[in-house]
CSV table of C-alpha atoms in Angstrom, one decimal:
chain,number,residue,atom,x,y,z
A,200,MET,CA,105.5,64.7,105.9
A,201,ALA,CA,103.3,67.6,105.0
A,202,ILE,CA,104.5,71.0,103.6
A,203,MET,CA,102.7,74.3,103.5
A,204,GLY,CA,102.6,77.2,101.0
A,205,ILE,CA,101.2,80.6,102.1
A,206,ASP,CA,100.2,83.0,99.3
A,207,ILE,CA,99.5,86.4,100.6
A,208,GLY,CA,97.6,88.6,98.0
A,209,SER,CA,96.2,92.1,97.9
A,210,THR,CA,92.6,90.8,98.5
A,211,GLY,CA,93.2,87.8,100.7
A,212,SER,CA,95.6,85.2,102.0
A,213,LYS,CA,95.5,81.5,100.8
A,214,CYS,CA,97.1,78.5,102.7
A,215,CYS,CA,97.7,75.2,100.9
A,216,VAL,CA,99.0,72.0,102.5
A,217,TYR,CA,100.4,69.4,100.3
A,218,SER,CA,101.9,65.9,101.0
A,219,GLU,CA,105.5,65.3,99.8
A,220,THR,CA,103.9,63.2,96.9
A,221,GLY,CA,102.2,66.3,95.6
A,222,ILE,CA,98.7,65.6,96.8
A,223,LEU,CA,96.7,68.7,98.0
A,224,LEU,CA,95.6,67.8,101.6
A,225,ALA,CA,93.8,71.0,102.5
A,226,GLU,CA,93.4,74.7,101.5
A,227,ALA,CA,91.8,77.7,103.0
A,228,TYR,CA,91.3,81.3,101.9
A,229,GLN,CA,90.5,84.4,104.0
A,230,GLU,CA,89.7,87.7,102.4
A,231,TYR,CA,90.4,91.2,103.7
A,232,GLN,CA,89.7,94.6,102.5
A,233,SER,CA,91.9,97.2,101.0
A,234,LYS,CA,91.5,100.9,101.5
A,235,THR,CA,91.3,103.0,98.4
A,236,GLU,CA,90.8,106.8,98.5
A,237,GLY,CA,92.0,109.5,96.0
A,238,GLY,CA,94.6,107.3,94.3
A,239,THR,CA,95.8,105.7,97.5
A,240,TYR,CA,95.7,101.9,97.9
A,241,GLU,CA,96.5,100.4,101.3
A,242,ILE,CA,96.0,97.2,103.3
A,243,GLY,CA,96.3,97.2,107.1
A,244,ALA,CA,99.3,95.1,108.3
A,245,ASP,CA,97.2,93.7,111.1
A,246,GLN,CA,94.5,92.8,108.6
A,247,VAL,CA,96.9,90.8,106.5
A,248,TRP,CA,98.3,89.0,109.6
A,249,GLU,CA,94.9,88.1,111.0
A,250,GLY,CA,93.7,86.9,107.6
A,251,THR,CA,96.7,84.8,107.1
A,252,LYS,CA,96.4,83.4,110.6
A,253,CYS,CA,92.7,82.4,109.8
A,254,ALA,CA,93.6,80.7,106.6
A,255,ILE,CA,96.5,78.7,108.3
A,256,GLN,CA,94.2,77.6,111.2
A,257,GLN,CA,91.6,76.4,108.8
A,258,ALA,CA,94.0,74.6,106.5
A,259,VAL,CA,96.1,72.7,109.1
A,260,CYS,CA,93.3,71.5,111.2
A,261,GLY,CA,93.9,67.7,111.7
A,262,ILE,CA,97.2,67.6,109.8
A,263,PRO,CA,99.8,66.9,112.5
A,264,ASP,CA,103.1,66.5,110.6
A,265,ILE,CA,103.7,69.8,108.8
A,266,SER,CA,107.5,70.2,108.6
A,267,ALA,CA,108.0,73.6,106.6
A,268,ALA,CA,106.1,76.6,105.4
A,269,ALA,CA,107.1,78.9,102.6
A,270,LEU,CA,105.5,82.3,101.8
A,271,THR,CA,104.9,84.4,98.8
A,272,SER,CA,103.3,87.8,98.4
A,273,PHE,CA,102.7,90.9,96.3
A,274,GLY,CA,105.9,93.0,95.8
A,275,GLU,CA,106.9,96.6,96.2
A,276,SER,CA,104.7,97.2,99.4
A,277,PHE,CA,106.3,97.8,102.8
A,278,VAL,CA,105.3,98.3,106.4
A,279,LEU,CA,107.1,100.5,109.0
A,280,LEU,CA,107.5,99.0,112.5
A,281,ASP,CA,108.3,100.8,115.7
A,282,GLU,CA,110.7,99.8,118.5
A,283,ALA,CA,108.3,97.2,119.8
A,284,ASP,CA,107.9,95.7,116.2
A,285,ARG,CA,104.3,97.1,115.9
A,286,PRO,CA,103.1,98.3,112.6
A,287,LEU,CA,103.3,102.1,112.2
A,288,THR,CA,101.7,102.0,108.7
A,289,SER,CA,99.6,100.0,106.5
A,290,PHE,CA,100.9,98.3,103.4
A,291,MET,CA,101.1,100.9,100.6
A,292,LEU,CA,100.5,98.9,97.4
A,293,TYR,CA,102.2,99.0,94.1
A,294,SER,CA,99.1,100.7,92.6
A,295,ASP,CA,99.3,103.6,95.0
A,296,ASN,CA,100.0,106.9,93.3
A,297,ARG,CA,102.2,108.5,96.1
A,298,GLY,CA,105.7,108.9,95.1
A,299,ILE,CA,105.6,110.2,91.6
A,300,GLU,CA,107.8,113.2,92.3
A,301,GLU,CA,110.1,111.1,94.4
A,302,SER,CA,110.7,108.7,91.5
A,303,LEU,CA,111.6,111.6,89.3
A,304,GLU,CA,114.2,112.7,92.1
A,305,LEU,CA,115.7,109.3,91.9
A,306,GLN,CA,116.0,109.6,88.2
A,307,ARG,CA,117.6,113.0,88.4
A,308,GLN,CA,120.1,111.9,91.0
A,309,PHE,CA,121.3,108.7,89.4
A,310,GLY,CA,120.2,108.8,85.8
A,311,ALA,CA,117.6,106.2,84.7
A,312,LYS,CA,120.0,104.0,82.9
A,313,ALA,CA,122.7,104.0,85.7
A,314,PHE,CA,120.1,103.4,88.2
A,315,GLY,CA,118.6,100.6,86.3
A,316,GLN,CA,121.9,98.9,85.7
A,317,LEU,CA,122.4,98.8,89.5
A,318,VAL,CA,119.0,97.6,90.7
A,319,GLY,CA,117.6,96.0,87.5
A,320,VAL,CA,114.7,98.5,87.1
A,321,LYS,CA,114.0,102.0,86.2
A,322,PRO,CA,113.0,104.5,88.9
A,323,SER,CA,109.3,103.9,89.1
A,324,LEU,CA,106.3,105.0,91.0
A,325,MET,CA,105.5,101.3,91.7
A,326,MET,CA,108.6,100.5,93.6
A,327,SER,CA,109.3,100.8,97.5
A,328,ALA,CA,112.0,103.4,97.3
A,329,PRO,CA,110.1,106.5,96.0
A,330,LYS,CA,107.1,105.6,98.4
A,331,LEU,CA,109.5,105.5,101.4
A,332,MET,CA,110.8,108.9,100.3
A,333,TRP,CA,107.2,110.1,100.2
A,334,VAL,CA,106.6,109.0,103.7
A,335,LYS,CA,109.8,110.6,105.0
A,336,LYS,CA,108.9,113.8,103.3
A,337,HIS,CA,105.1,114.0,104.2
A,338,GLU,CA,105.0,112.2,107.5
A,339,PRO,CA,108.4,112.8,109.0
A,340,GLU,CA,107.6,112.3,112.6
A,341,LEU,CA,106.1,108.9,111.8
A,342,PHE,CA,109.1,108.0,109.6
A,343,ALA,CA,111.4,109.0,112.4
A,344,ARG,CA,109.9,106.4,114.7
A,345,ALA,CA,110.5,103.6,112.2
A,346,LYS,CA,113.0,101.1,113.5
A,347,ARG,CA,112.2,98.3,110.9
A,348,ILE,CA,111.1,98.2,107.3
A,349,LEU,CA,109.6,94.9,106.0
A,350,PHE,CA,108.3,94.0,102.5
A,351,GLY,CA,105.2,91.9,101.8
A,352,ALA,CA,105.7,88.4,103.1
A,353,ASP,CA,108.6,89.4,105.2
A,354,TYR,CA,106.2,90.8,107.8
A,355,ILE,CA,104.3,87.6,108.0
A,356,SER,CA,107.4,85.6,108.2
A,357,HIS,CA,108.5,87.8,111.1
A,358,CYS,CA,105.1,87.3,112.9
A,359,LEU,CA,105.6,83.4,112.5
A,360,CYS,CA,109.4,83.2,113.3
A,361,GLY,CA,110.5,86.5,114.8
A,362,GLU,CA,113.3,87.0,112.2
A,363,PHE,CA,113.9,90.1,110.0
A,364,VAL,CA,114.8,88.6,106.6
A,365,THR,CA,113.7,89.0,103.0
A,366,ASP,CA,114.6,87.1,99.9
A,367,PHE,CA,116.3,88.3,96.7
A,368,THR,CA,113.1,88.6,94.7
A,369,LEU,CA,111.2,90.8,97.1
A,370,ALA,CA,114.3,92.8,97.6
A,371,ALA,CA,114.6,93.4,93.9
A,372,ARG,CA,111.2,95.0,93.8
A,373,THR,CA,112.3,97.8,96.2
A,374,ALA,CA,114.7,99.6,93.7
A,375,MET,CA,117.3,99.7,96.5
A,376,PHE,CA,118.9,96.2,95.9
A,377,ASP,CA,121.9,95.6,93.7
A,378,VAL,CA,120.8,92.5,91.6
A,379,HIS,CA,124.4,91.7,90.7
A,380,LYS,CA,126.0,91.9,94.1
A,381,MET,CA,122.8,90.6,95.8
A,382,ASP,CA,123.0,93.3,98.5
A,383,TRP,CA,121.5,96.6,99.3
A,384,ASN,CA,123.0,99.5,97.5
A,385,ASP,CA,124.4,102.0,100.0
A,386,ARG,CA,124.3,105.1,97.6
A,387,ILE,CA,120.5,104.6,97.0
A,388,LEU,CA,119.8,103.8,100.6
A,389,ASN,CA,121.5,107.1,101.7
A,390,PHE,CA,119.5,109.2,99.1
A,391,VAL,CA,116.2,107.5,100.1
A,392,GLY,CA,117.1,108.1,103.7
A,393,VAL,CA,117.0,104.6,105.2
A,394,SER,CA,119.8,102.5,106.8
A,395,ARG,CA,120.9,98.8,106.5
A,396,GLU,CA,119.9,98.3,110.1
A,397,GLN,CA,116.3,99.2,109.3
A,398,LEU,CA,116.1,96.7,106.5
A,399,PRO,CA,115.7,92.9,106.5
A,400,LYS,CA,118.7,90.7,105.7
A,401,PRO,CA,118.4,89.6,102.0
A,402,LEU,CA,118.8,85.8,101.6
A,403,PRO,CA,118.5,83.5,98.6
A,404,THR,CA,114.9,82.5,97.7
A,405,GLY,CA,114.0,79.3,99.5
A,406,SER,CA,116.3,79.9,102.6
A,407,VAL,CA,115.1,79.0,106.0
A,408,ALA,CA,114.4,82.2,108.0
A,409,GLY,CA,113.9,80.4,111.3
A,410,LYS,CA,111.7,78.1,113.2
A,411,ILE,CA,108.2,79.0,114.2
A,412,ARG,CA,107.8,80.8,117.6
A,413,LYS,CA,106.2,78.6,120.2
A,414,GLU,CA,103.4,81.2,120.7
A,415,ALA,CA,102.6,81.2,117.0
A,416,ALA,CA,102.8,77.4,116.8
A,417,ARG,CA,100.3,77.0,119.7
A,418,GLU,CA,97.9,79.7,118.3
A,419,LEU,CA,97.9,78.3,114.7
A,420,GLY,CA,97.9,74.6,115.7
A,421,LEU,CA,101.3,73.8,114.1
A,422,PRO,CA,104.2,71.7,115.4
A,423,GLU,CA,106.9,73.7,117.3
A,424,ASN,CA,109.6,72.5,114.9
A,425,VAL,CA,108.2,73.9,111.7
A,426,LYS,CA,110.7,75.6,109.5
A,427,ILE,CA,109.7,79.1,108.2
A,428,LEU,CA,111.2,80.2,104.8
A,429,THR,CA,111.8,83.6,103.6
A,430,GLY,CA,109.1,85.0,101.5
A,431,CYS,CA,109.3,85.5,97.8
A,432,HIS,CA,107.6,87.5,95.0
A,433,ASP,CA,104.4,86.0,93.9
A,434,GLN,CA,105.4,86.0,90.2
A,435,VAL,CA,108.5,84.0,91.1
A,436,ALA,CA,106.5,81.5,93.2
A,437,SER,CA,104.2,81.0,90.3
A,438,ALA,CA,107.2,80.4,87.9
A,439,ILE,CA,108.6,77.9,90.3
A,440,GLY,CA,105.2,76.3,90.7
A,441,GLY,CA,104.8,76.1,86.8
A,442,GLY,CA,108.1,74.3,86.4
A,443,ILE,CA,109.8,77.3,84.7
A,444,LEU,CA,113.4,76.0,85.1
A,445,LYS,CA,115.1,76.3,81.8
A,446,PRO,CA,115.5,79.0,78.9
A,447,GLY,CA,112.7,79.4,76.5
A,448,MET,CA,110.1,78.8,79.1
A,449,ALA,CA,107.7,81.4,80.6
A,450,ILE,CA,104.5,81.3,82.7
A,451,ASP,CA,101.5,83.5,82.1
A,452,SER,CA,99.9,84.2,85.4
A,453,VAL,CA,96.4,85.6,85.0
A,454,GLY,CA,95.0,86.9,88.3
A,455,SER,CA,93.7,90.4,88.9
A,456,LEU,CA,96.6,91.5,86.8
A,457,GLU,CA,98.4,89.5,84.2
A,458,CYS,CA,102.1,88.8,84.1
A,459,ILE,CA,104.3,86.7,81.9
A,460,THR,CA,107.5,85.7,83.8
A,461,SER,CA,110.2,84.6,81.5
A,462,PHE,CA,113.6,82.7,82.3
A,463,TYR,CA,117.1,83.8,81.7
A,464,LYS,CA,120.0,81.4,82.3
A,465,GLU,CA,122.3,84.3,83.2
A,466,CYS,CA,121.9,88.0,83.9
A,467,PRO,CA,120.7,89.7,80.7
A,468,ASP,CA,122.1,93.0,79.5
A,469,TYR,CA,120.0,95.6,81.1
A,470,LEU,CA,120.4,98.1,78.3
A,471,SER,CA,118.6,95.7,75.9
A,472,LEU,CA,115.6,95.9,78.3
A,473,TYR,CA,116.0,99.5,79.5
A,474,ARG,CA,113.9,101.1,76.7
A,475,SER,CA,110.9,99.0,77.4
A,476,SER,CA,111.0,99.1,81.2
A,477,TYR,CA,111.5,95.5,82.0
A,478,ALA,CA,113.0,94.5,85.2
A,479,ILE,CA,115.9,92.1,86.0
A,480,VAL,CA,115.0,89.8,88.9
A,481,PRO,CA,117.2,87.2,90.6
A,482,TYR,CA,115.7,83.8,90.2
A,483,VAL,CA,115.8,80.7,92.5
A,484,LEU,CA,118.4,78.8,90.3
A,485,PRO,CA,122.0,79.8,90.8
A,486,GLY,CA,123.0,82.5,88.2
A,487,ALA,CA,119.5,82.6,86.7
A,488,TYR,CA,117.2,85.6,86.4
A,489,VAL,CA,113.6,86.3,85.2
A,490,THR,CA,111.9,89.3,83.8
A,491,TYR,CA,108.2,90.4,84.2
A,492,ALA,CA,106.0,91.5,81.3
A,493,PHE,CA,102.8,92.6,82.9
A,494,SER,CA,99.5,94.4,82.4
A,495,LEU,CA,97.8,96.0,85.4
A,496,THR,CA,94.5,94.5,84.3
A,497,GLY,CA,93.8,90.9,83.6
A,498,GLY,CA,91.1,89.2,85.5
A,499,SER,CA,90.0,92.6,86.8
A,500,LEU,CA,89.0,93.6,83.4
A,501,LEU,CA,86.5,90.7,83.2
A,502,ARG,CA,85.4,91.5,86.8
A,503,TRP,CA,84.7,95.1,85.6
A,504,CYS,CA,82.6,93.7,82.8
A,505,ARG,CA,80.7,91.5,85.2
A,506,GLU,CA,80.0,94.3,87.7
A,507,GLN,CA,79.3,97.1,85.3
A,508,LEU,CA,77.6,95.5,82.4
A,509,GLY,CA,76.6,92.0,83.3
A,510,LYS,CA,74.0,92.2,86.1
A,511,GLN,CA,71.4,90.4,84.1
A,512,GLU,CA,73.8,87.7,83.0
A,513,GLN,CA,74.9,87.2,86.7
A,514,GLU,CA,71.3,86.4,87.6
A,515,LEU,CA,70.9,84.0,84.6
A,516,ALA,CA,74.1,82.3,85.4
A,517,GLY,CA,73.1,81.9,89.1
A,518,LYS,CA,69.8,80.3,87.9
A,519,GLN,CA,71.9,77.7,85.9
A,520,GLY,CA,74.2,77.0,88.8
A,521,LYS,CA,77.2,78.6,86.9
A,522,SER,CA,79.5,81.6,87.5
A,523,PHE,CA,79.2,84.7,85.3
A,524,TYR,CA,82.4,83.6,83.5
A,525,GLU,CA,81.3,80.1,82.8
A,526,TYR,CA,78.0,81.4,81.5
A,527,LEU,CA,79.5,83.8,79.1
A,528,ASP,CA,82.3,81.5,78.0
A,529,GLY,CA,79.6,79.1,76.9
A,530,ARG,CA,77.9,81.7,74.8
A,531,LEU,CA,81.0,82.9,72.9
A,532,THR,CA,81.4,82.0,69.2
A,533,ASP,CA,84.7,81.0,67.8
A,534,THR,CA,85.0,84.1,65.7
A,535,PRO,CA,87.4,87.0,66.6
A,536,THR,CA,85.7,90.3,67.2
A,537,ASP,CA,86.4,93.6,65.3
A,538,LEU,CA,86.5,95.5,68.6
A,539,LEU,CA,89.7,96.8,70.1
A,540,VAL,CA,90.0,97.0,73.8
A,541,LEU,CA,93.0,99.0,75.3
A,542,PRO,CA,93.2,97.3,78.7
A,543,HIS,CA,94.6,100.2,80.6
A,544,PHE,CA,91.7,100.7,83.0
A,545,THR,CA,94.1,101.2,85.9
A,546,GLY,CA,97.0,102.6,84.0
A,547,ALA,CA,99.6,100.8,81.7
A,548,GLY,CA,102.3,98.2,82.8
A,549,THR,CA,105.2,97.2,80.6
A,550,PRO,CA,106.4,98.4,78.2
A,551,TYR,CA,104.8,101.7,78.7
A,552,MET,CA,104.9,102.0,82.5
A,553,ASP,CA,102.3,104.9,82.2
A,554,SER,CA,100.2,105.3,85.3
A,555,GLU,CA,98.2,108.2,83.4
A,556,SER,CA,97.1,105.9,80.6
A,557,ARG,CA,93.4,105.1,80.3
A,558,GLY,CA,91.4,102.2,78.9
A,559,ALA,CA,89.2,102.3,75.8
A,560,ILE,CA,86.7,100.1,73.9
A,561,VAL,CA,86.8,101.0,70.1
A,562,GLY,CA,84.4,99.9,67.5
A,563,LEU,CA,81.1,99.7,69.4
A,564,THR,CA,77.8,99.8,67.4
A,565,THR,CA,74.2,99.6,68.5
A,566,GLU,CA,74.3,95.9,67.6
A,567,THR,CA,77.4,95.1,69.8
A,568,THR,CA,76.6,92.5,72.4
A,569,LEU,CA,77.9,91.9,75.9
A,570,GLU,CA,79.4,88.7,74.7
A,571,GLU,CA,81.5,90.5,72.0
A,572,ILE,CA,82.6,93.0,74.7
A,573,TYR,CA,83.6,90.2,77.0
A,574,ARG,CA,85.6,88.4,74.2
A,575,ALA,CA,87.1,91.6,73.1
A,576,MET,CA,88.4,92.1,76.7
A,577,MET,CA,90.2,88.8,76.5
A,578,GLU,CA,91.6,89.7,73.1
A,579,GLY,CA,92.7,93.1,74.1
A,580,SER,CA,94.6,91.7,77.2
A,581,THR,CA,96.3,89.2,74.9
A,582,TYR,CA,97.2,91.8,72.3
A,583,GLU,CA,98.9,93.6,75.1
A,584,MET,CA,100.9,90.4,76.0
A,585,ARG,CA,101.8,90.0,72.3
A,586,TYR,CA,103.2,93.4,72.2
A,587,ASN,CA,105.4,92.8,75.3
A,588,LEU,CA,106.7,89.5,73.9
A,589,GLU,CA,107.7,91.3,70.7
A,590,TRP,CA,109.7,93.9,72.8
A,591,LEU,CA,111.3,91.0,74.7
A,592,SER,CA,112.2,89.3,71.6
A,593,GLU,CA,114.0,92.5,70.5
A,594,GLY,CA,116.0,92.2,73.7
A,595,GLY,CA,117.1,88.6,72.9
A,596,LEU,CA,114.4,86.6,74.8
A,597,CYS,CA,112.6,84.1,72.7
A,598,VAL,CA,109.6,82.4,74.5
A,599,LYS,CA,109.0,78.9,73.0
A,600,GLU,CA,106.9,77.3,75.7
A,601,LEU,CA,104.2,79.2,77.5
A,602,ARG,CA,102.4,77.8,80.6
A,603,ALA,CA,99.2,79.3,82.1
A,604,THR,CA,98.2,79.6,85.7
A,605,GLY,CA,95.8,81.7,87.9
A,606,GLY,CA,92.1,82.1,87.8
A,607,GLY,CA,92.2,83.1,84.1
A,608,SER,CA,93.7,79.7,83.1
A,609,GLN,CA,90.5,78.0,84.0
A,610,SER,CA,88.9,79.5,80.8
A,611,ALA,CA,89.4,77.3,77.9
A,612,GLN,CA,88.0,80.1,75.6
A,613,TRP,CA,90.7,82.5,76.9
A,614,LEU,CA,93.5,80.1,76.5
A,615,GLN,CA,92.6,79.4,72.9
A,616,ILE,CA,92.4,83.0,72.2
A,617,LYS,CA,95.9,83.5,73.7
A,618,ALA,CA,97.2,80.5,71.5
A,619,ASP,CA,95.7,82.0,68.4
A,620,ILE,CA,96.9,85.6,69.0
A,621,LEU,CA,100.4,84.8,70.3
A,622,ASN,CA,100.9,82.0,67.8
A,623,LEU,CA,102.3,79.8,70.6
A,624,PRO,CA,101.1,76.5,72.2
A,625,ILE,CA,99.9,77.3,75.7
A,626,THR,CA,99.5,74.7,78.4
A,627,SER,CA,97.3,75.1,81.3
A,628,GLN,CA,98.5,73.8,84.7
A,629,GLY,CA,96.7,70.8,86.1
A,630,ASP,CA,96.5,72.8,89.4
A,631,TYR,CA,96.0,76.5,88.9
A,632,ARG,CA,97.5,77.2,92.4
A,633,ALA,CA,100.9,77.8,91.0
A,634,GLY,CA,102.0,80.2,93.7
A,635,GLY,CA,101.0,77.7,96.4
A,636,ILE,CA,102.8,74.9,94.6
A,637,GLY,CA,105.9,76.9,94.1
A,638,CYS,CA,105.9,77.5,97.9
A,639,ALA,CA,105.3,73.8,98.6
A,640,MET,CA,108.2,72.9,96.3
A,641,LEU,CA,110.5,75.3,98.2
A,642,ALA,CA,109.3,74.1,101.5
A,643,GLY,CA,109.7,70.4,100.6
A,644,LYS,CA,113.3,71.1,99.4
A,645,ALA,CA,114.1,72.9,102.7
A,646,ALA,CA,112.5,70.0,104.6
A,647,GLY,CA,114.7,67.4,102.8
A,648,ALA,CA,111.9,65.8,100.9
A,649,PHE,CA,113.6,66.7,97.5
A,650,ALA,CA,117.2,67.2,96.5
A,651,SER,CA,116.4,69.9,94.0
A,652,LEU,CA,113.6,71.9,92.5
A,653,GLN,CA,113.8,69.8,89.3
A,654,GLU,CA,113.0,66.7,91.4
A,655,ALA,CA,110.2,68.5,93.1
A,656,ALA,CA,108.8,69.7,89.7
A,657,GLU,CA,108.5,66.1,88.5
A,658,ILE,CA,106.1,65.4,91.4
A,659,PHE,CA,104.3,68.7,91.6
A,660,VAL,CA,104.0,70.2,88.1
A,661,LYS,CA,101.2,68.4,86.3
A,662,PRO,CA,100.6,70.0,82.9
A,663,GLY,CA,96.9,70.1,81.8
A,664,ARG,CA,95.5,70.7,78.4
A,665,THR,CA,97.7,72.3,75.6
A,666,PHE,CA,96.0,74.7,73.2
A,667,GLU,CA,97.5,74.9,69.8
A,668,PRO,CA,97.5,78.0,67.5
A,669,ARG,CA,95.2,77.8,64.6
A,670,GLN,CA,96.9,79.4,61.6
A,671,ARG,CA,93.8,80.8,59.8
A,672,ILE,CA,92.5,82.5,63.0
A,673,HIS,CA,96.0,83.7,63.9
A,674,GLU,CA,96.2,85.5,60.6
A,675,GLN,CA,92.9,87.2,61.3
A,676,TYR,CA,94.0,88.3,64.7
A,677,SER,CA,97.2,89.6,63.3
A,678,ARG,CA,95.3,92.0,61.1
A,679,ASN,CA,93.5,93.3,64.1
A,680,TYR,CA,96.7,93.5,66.1
A,681,GLU,CA,98.2,95.9,63.6
A,682,ARG,CA,95.5,98.2,64.4
A,683,TYR,CA,95.9,97.6,68.1
A,684,ARG,CA,99.5,98.6,68.0
A,685,ASN,CA,98.4,102.2,67.3
A,686,LEU,CA,95.7,102.3,69.9
A,687,TYR,CA,97.8,103.5,72.9
A,688,GLN,CA,99.0,106.6,71.0
A,689,ALA,CA,95.6,107.3,69.6
A,690,VAL,CA,94.0,107.3,73.0
A,691,LYS,CA,96.7,109.4,74.5
A,692,MET,CA,96.2,111.9,71.8
A,693,VAL,CA,92.4,112.5,72.7
A,694,LEU,CA,92.7,112.4,76.5
């Protein structure tokens, strides 16, 4: 039996096919282009579907016994469909700046605390609700034609099996979903101006949405009895794939952005998280929840360093058969820098939730090297995560075990920096495709290969190297961190 995970990202779709014994049989990735203009960030729905089809076709070639497929995707984004289920809009991404005034309208109508206690998150520009309100206000004729609204992976699930469903984790990123009753909140829907009939049916994460359509099976080279699961939020898929299944555990997912997903065995008190803007998200285990501590930059900060400052180093790395990151990692010393980097190059995530914040590099001299700036960017990103973990600790969450996944987890230098700054042991995943693994675990459970996710984790979750904090270096970082804590306000004052 083979099982498939489909990870739909903001820059491309990846398809991974695993055996029920946890062996990666095949994988494929297909990029697509987002559209950015004047603060708007969109991806064409047809682009995402075509890219996903291409990735599936490449990955499944020659594998005849695929039994189930689970999907994961970015959250908050939506697509409007007309009466014939054709896309009326592109996916409006979480980073899109439309909906600022509408998020304030939600806050004025419901009150930020009361709103958050219902849906587990403050009214925010990131969420689907204010962006839907923006479309209704600014494109009323288009909005009036919308028969359906689907979120992230829901659209791809619909293309595969024809059903209109979502899961609790994607629904929770809309700011219209009651995270206690696990249902759409009618008061918020009425204010936003959408109906239950337009929205997908919310189901528990890992539920079977339906069987693949015959036409899709033929086009993609899949058996006609493949089970298609509901989509789920990418951070939740990574947590599942990292084996985050008990309190005290968290996963640090470092992709274009960085997110630490932490486990609660029961619903936390929202007011303890309200001040710091953390969300309450239903998890895959009964009664359990997670929260997200995130920075809007992670790997994208190092990519900026590569593209804007590292042209020469890219050439040198290429001559040595290395990537830019491998090349610079090999040139780093083991000494913390005195530079401070505020990683808000695309605005600030938790606990600030400040889209107007801007990044900064402080402490530059004429002797500063690219290697120092590169290392300082890793340090700044990690200081930001330490700040988040301190806020979460005040809300009653104590992280004792941290696992790392995503592209950033391939850097031993960065993981050691994280261990030293956070004063926590951090374990890299043996397979950095935690999102794909999480989907495969869900698909395998739905196909009957595993009785539980705990059983699946014993097969699929293969921890790699553990990086232990070094006390002397941690103390040095802590002195720098005390300066970092004031950096956000200092930058705000001068901009």
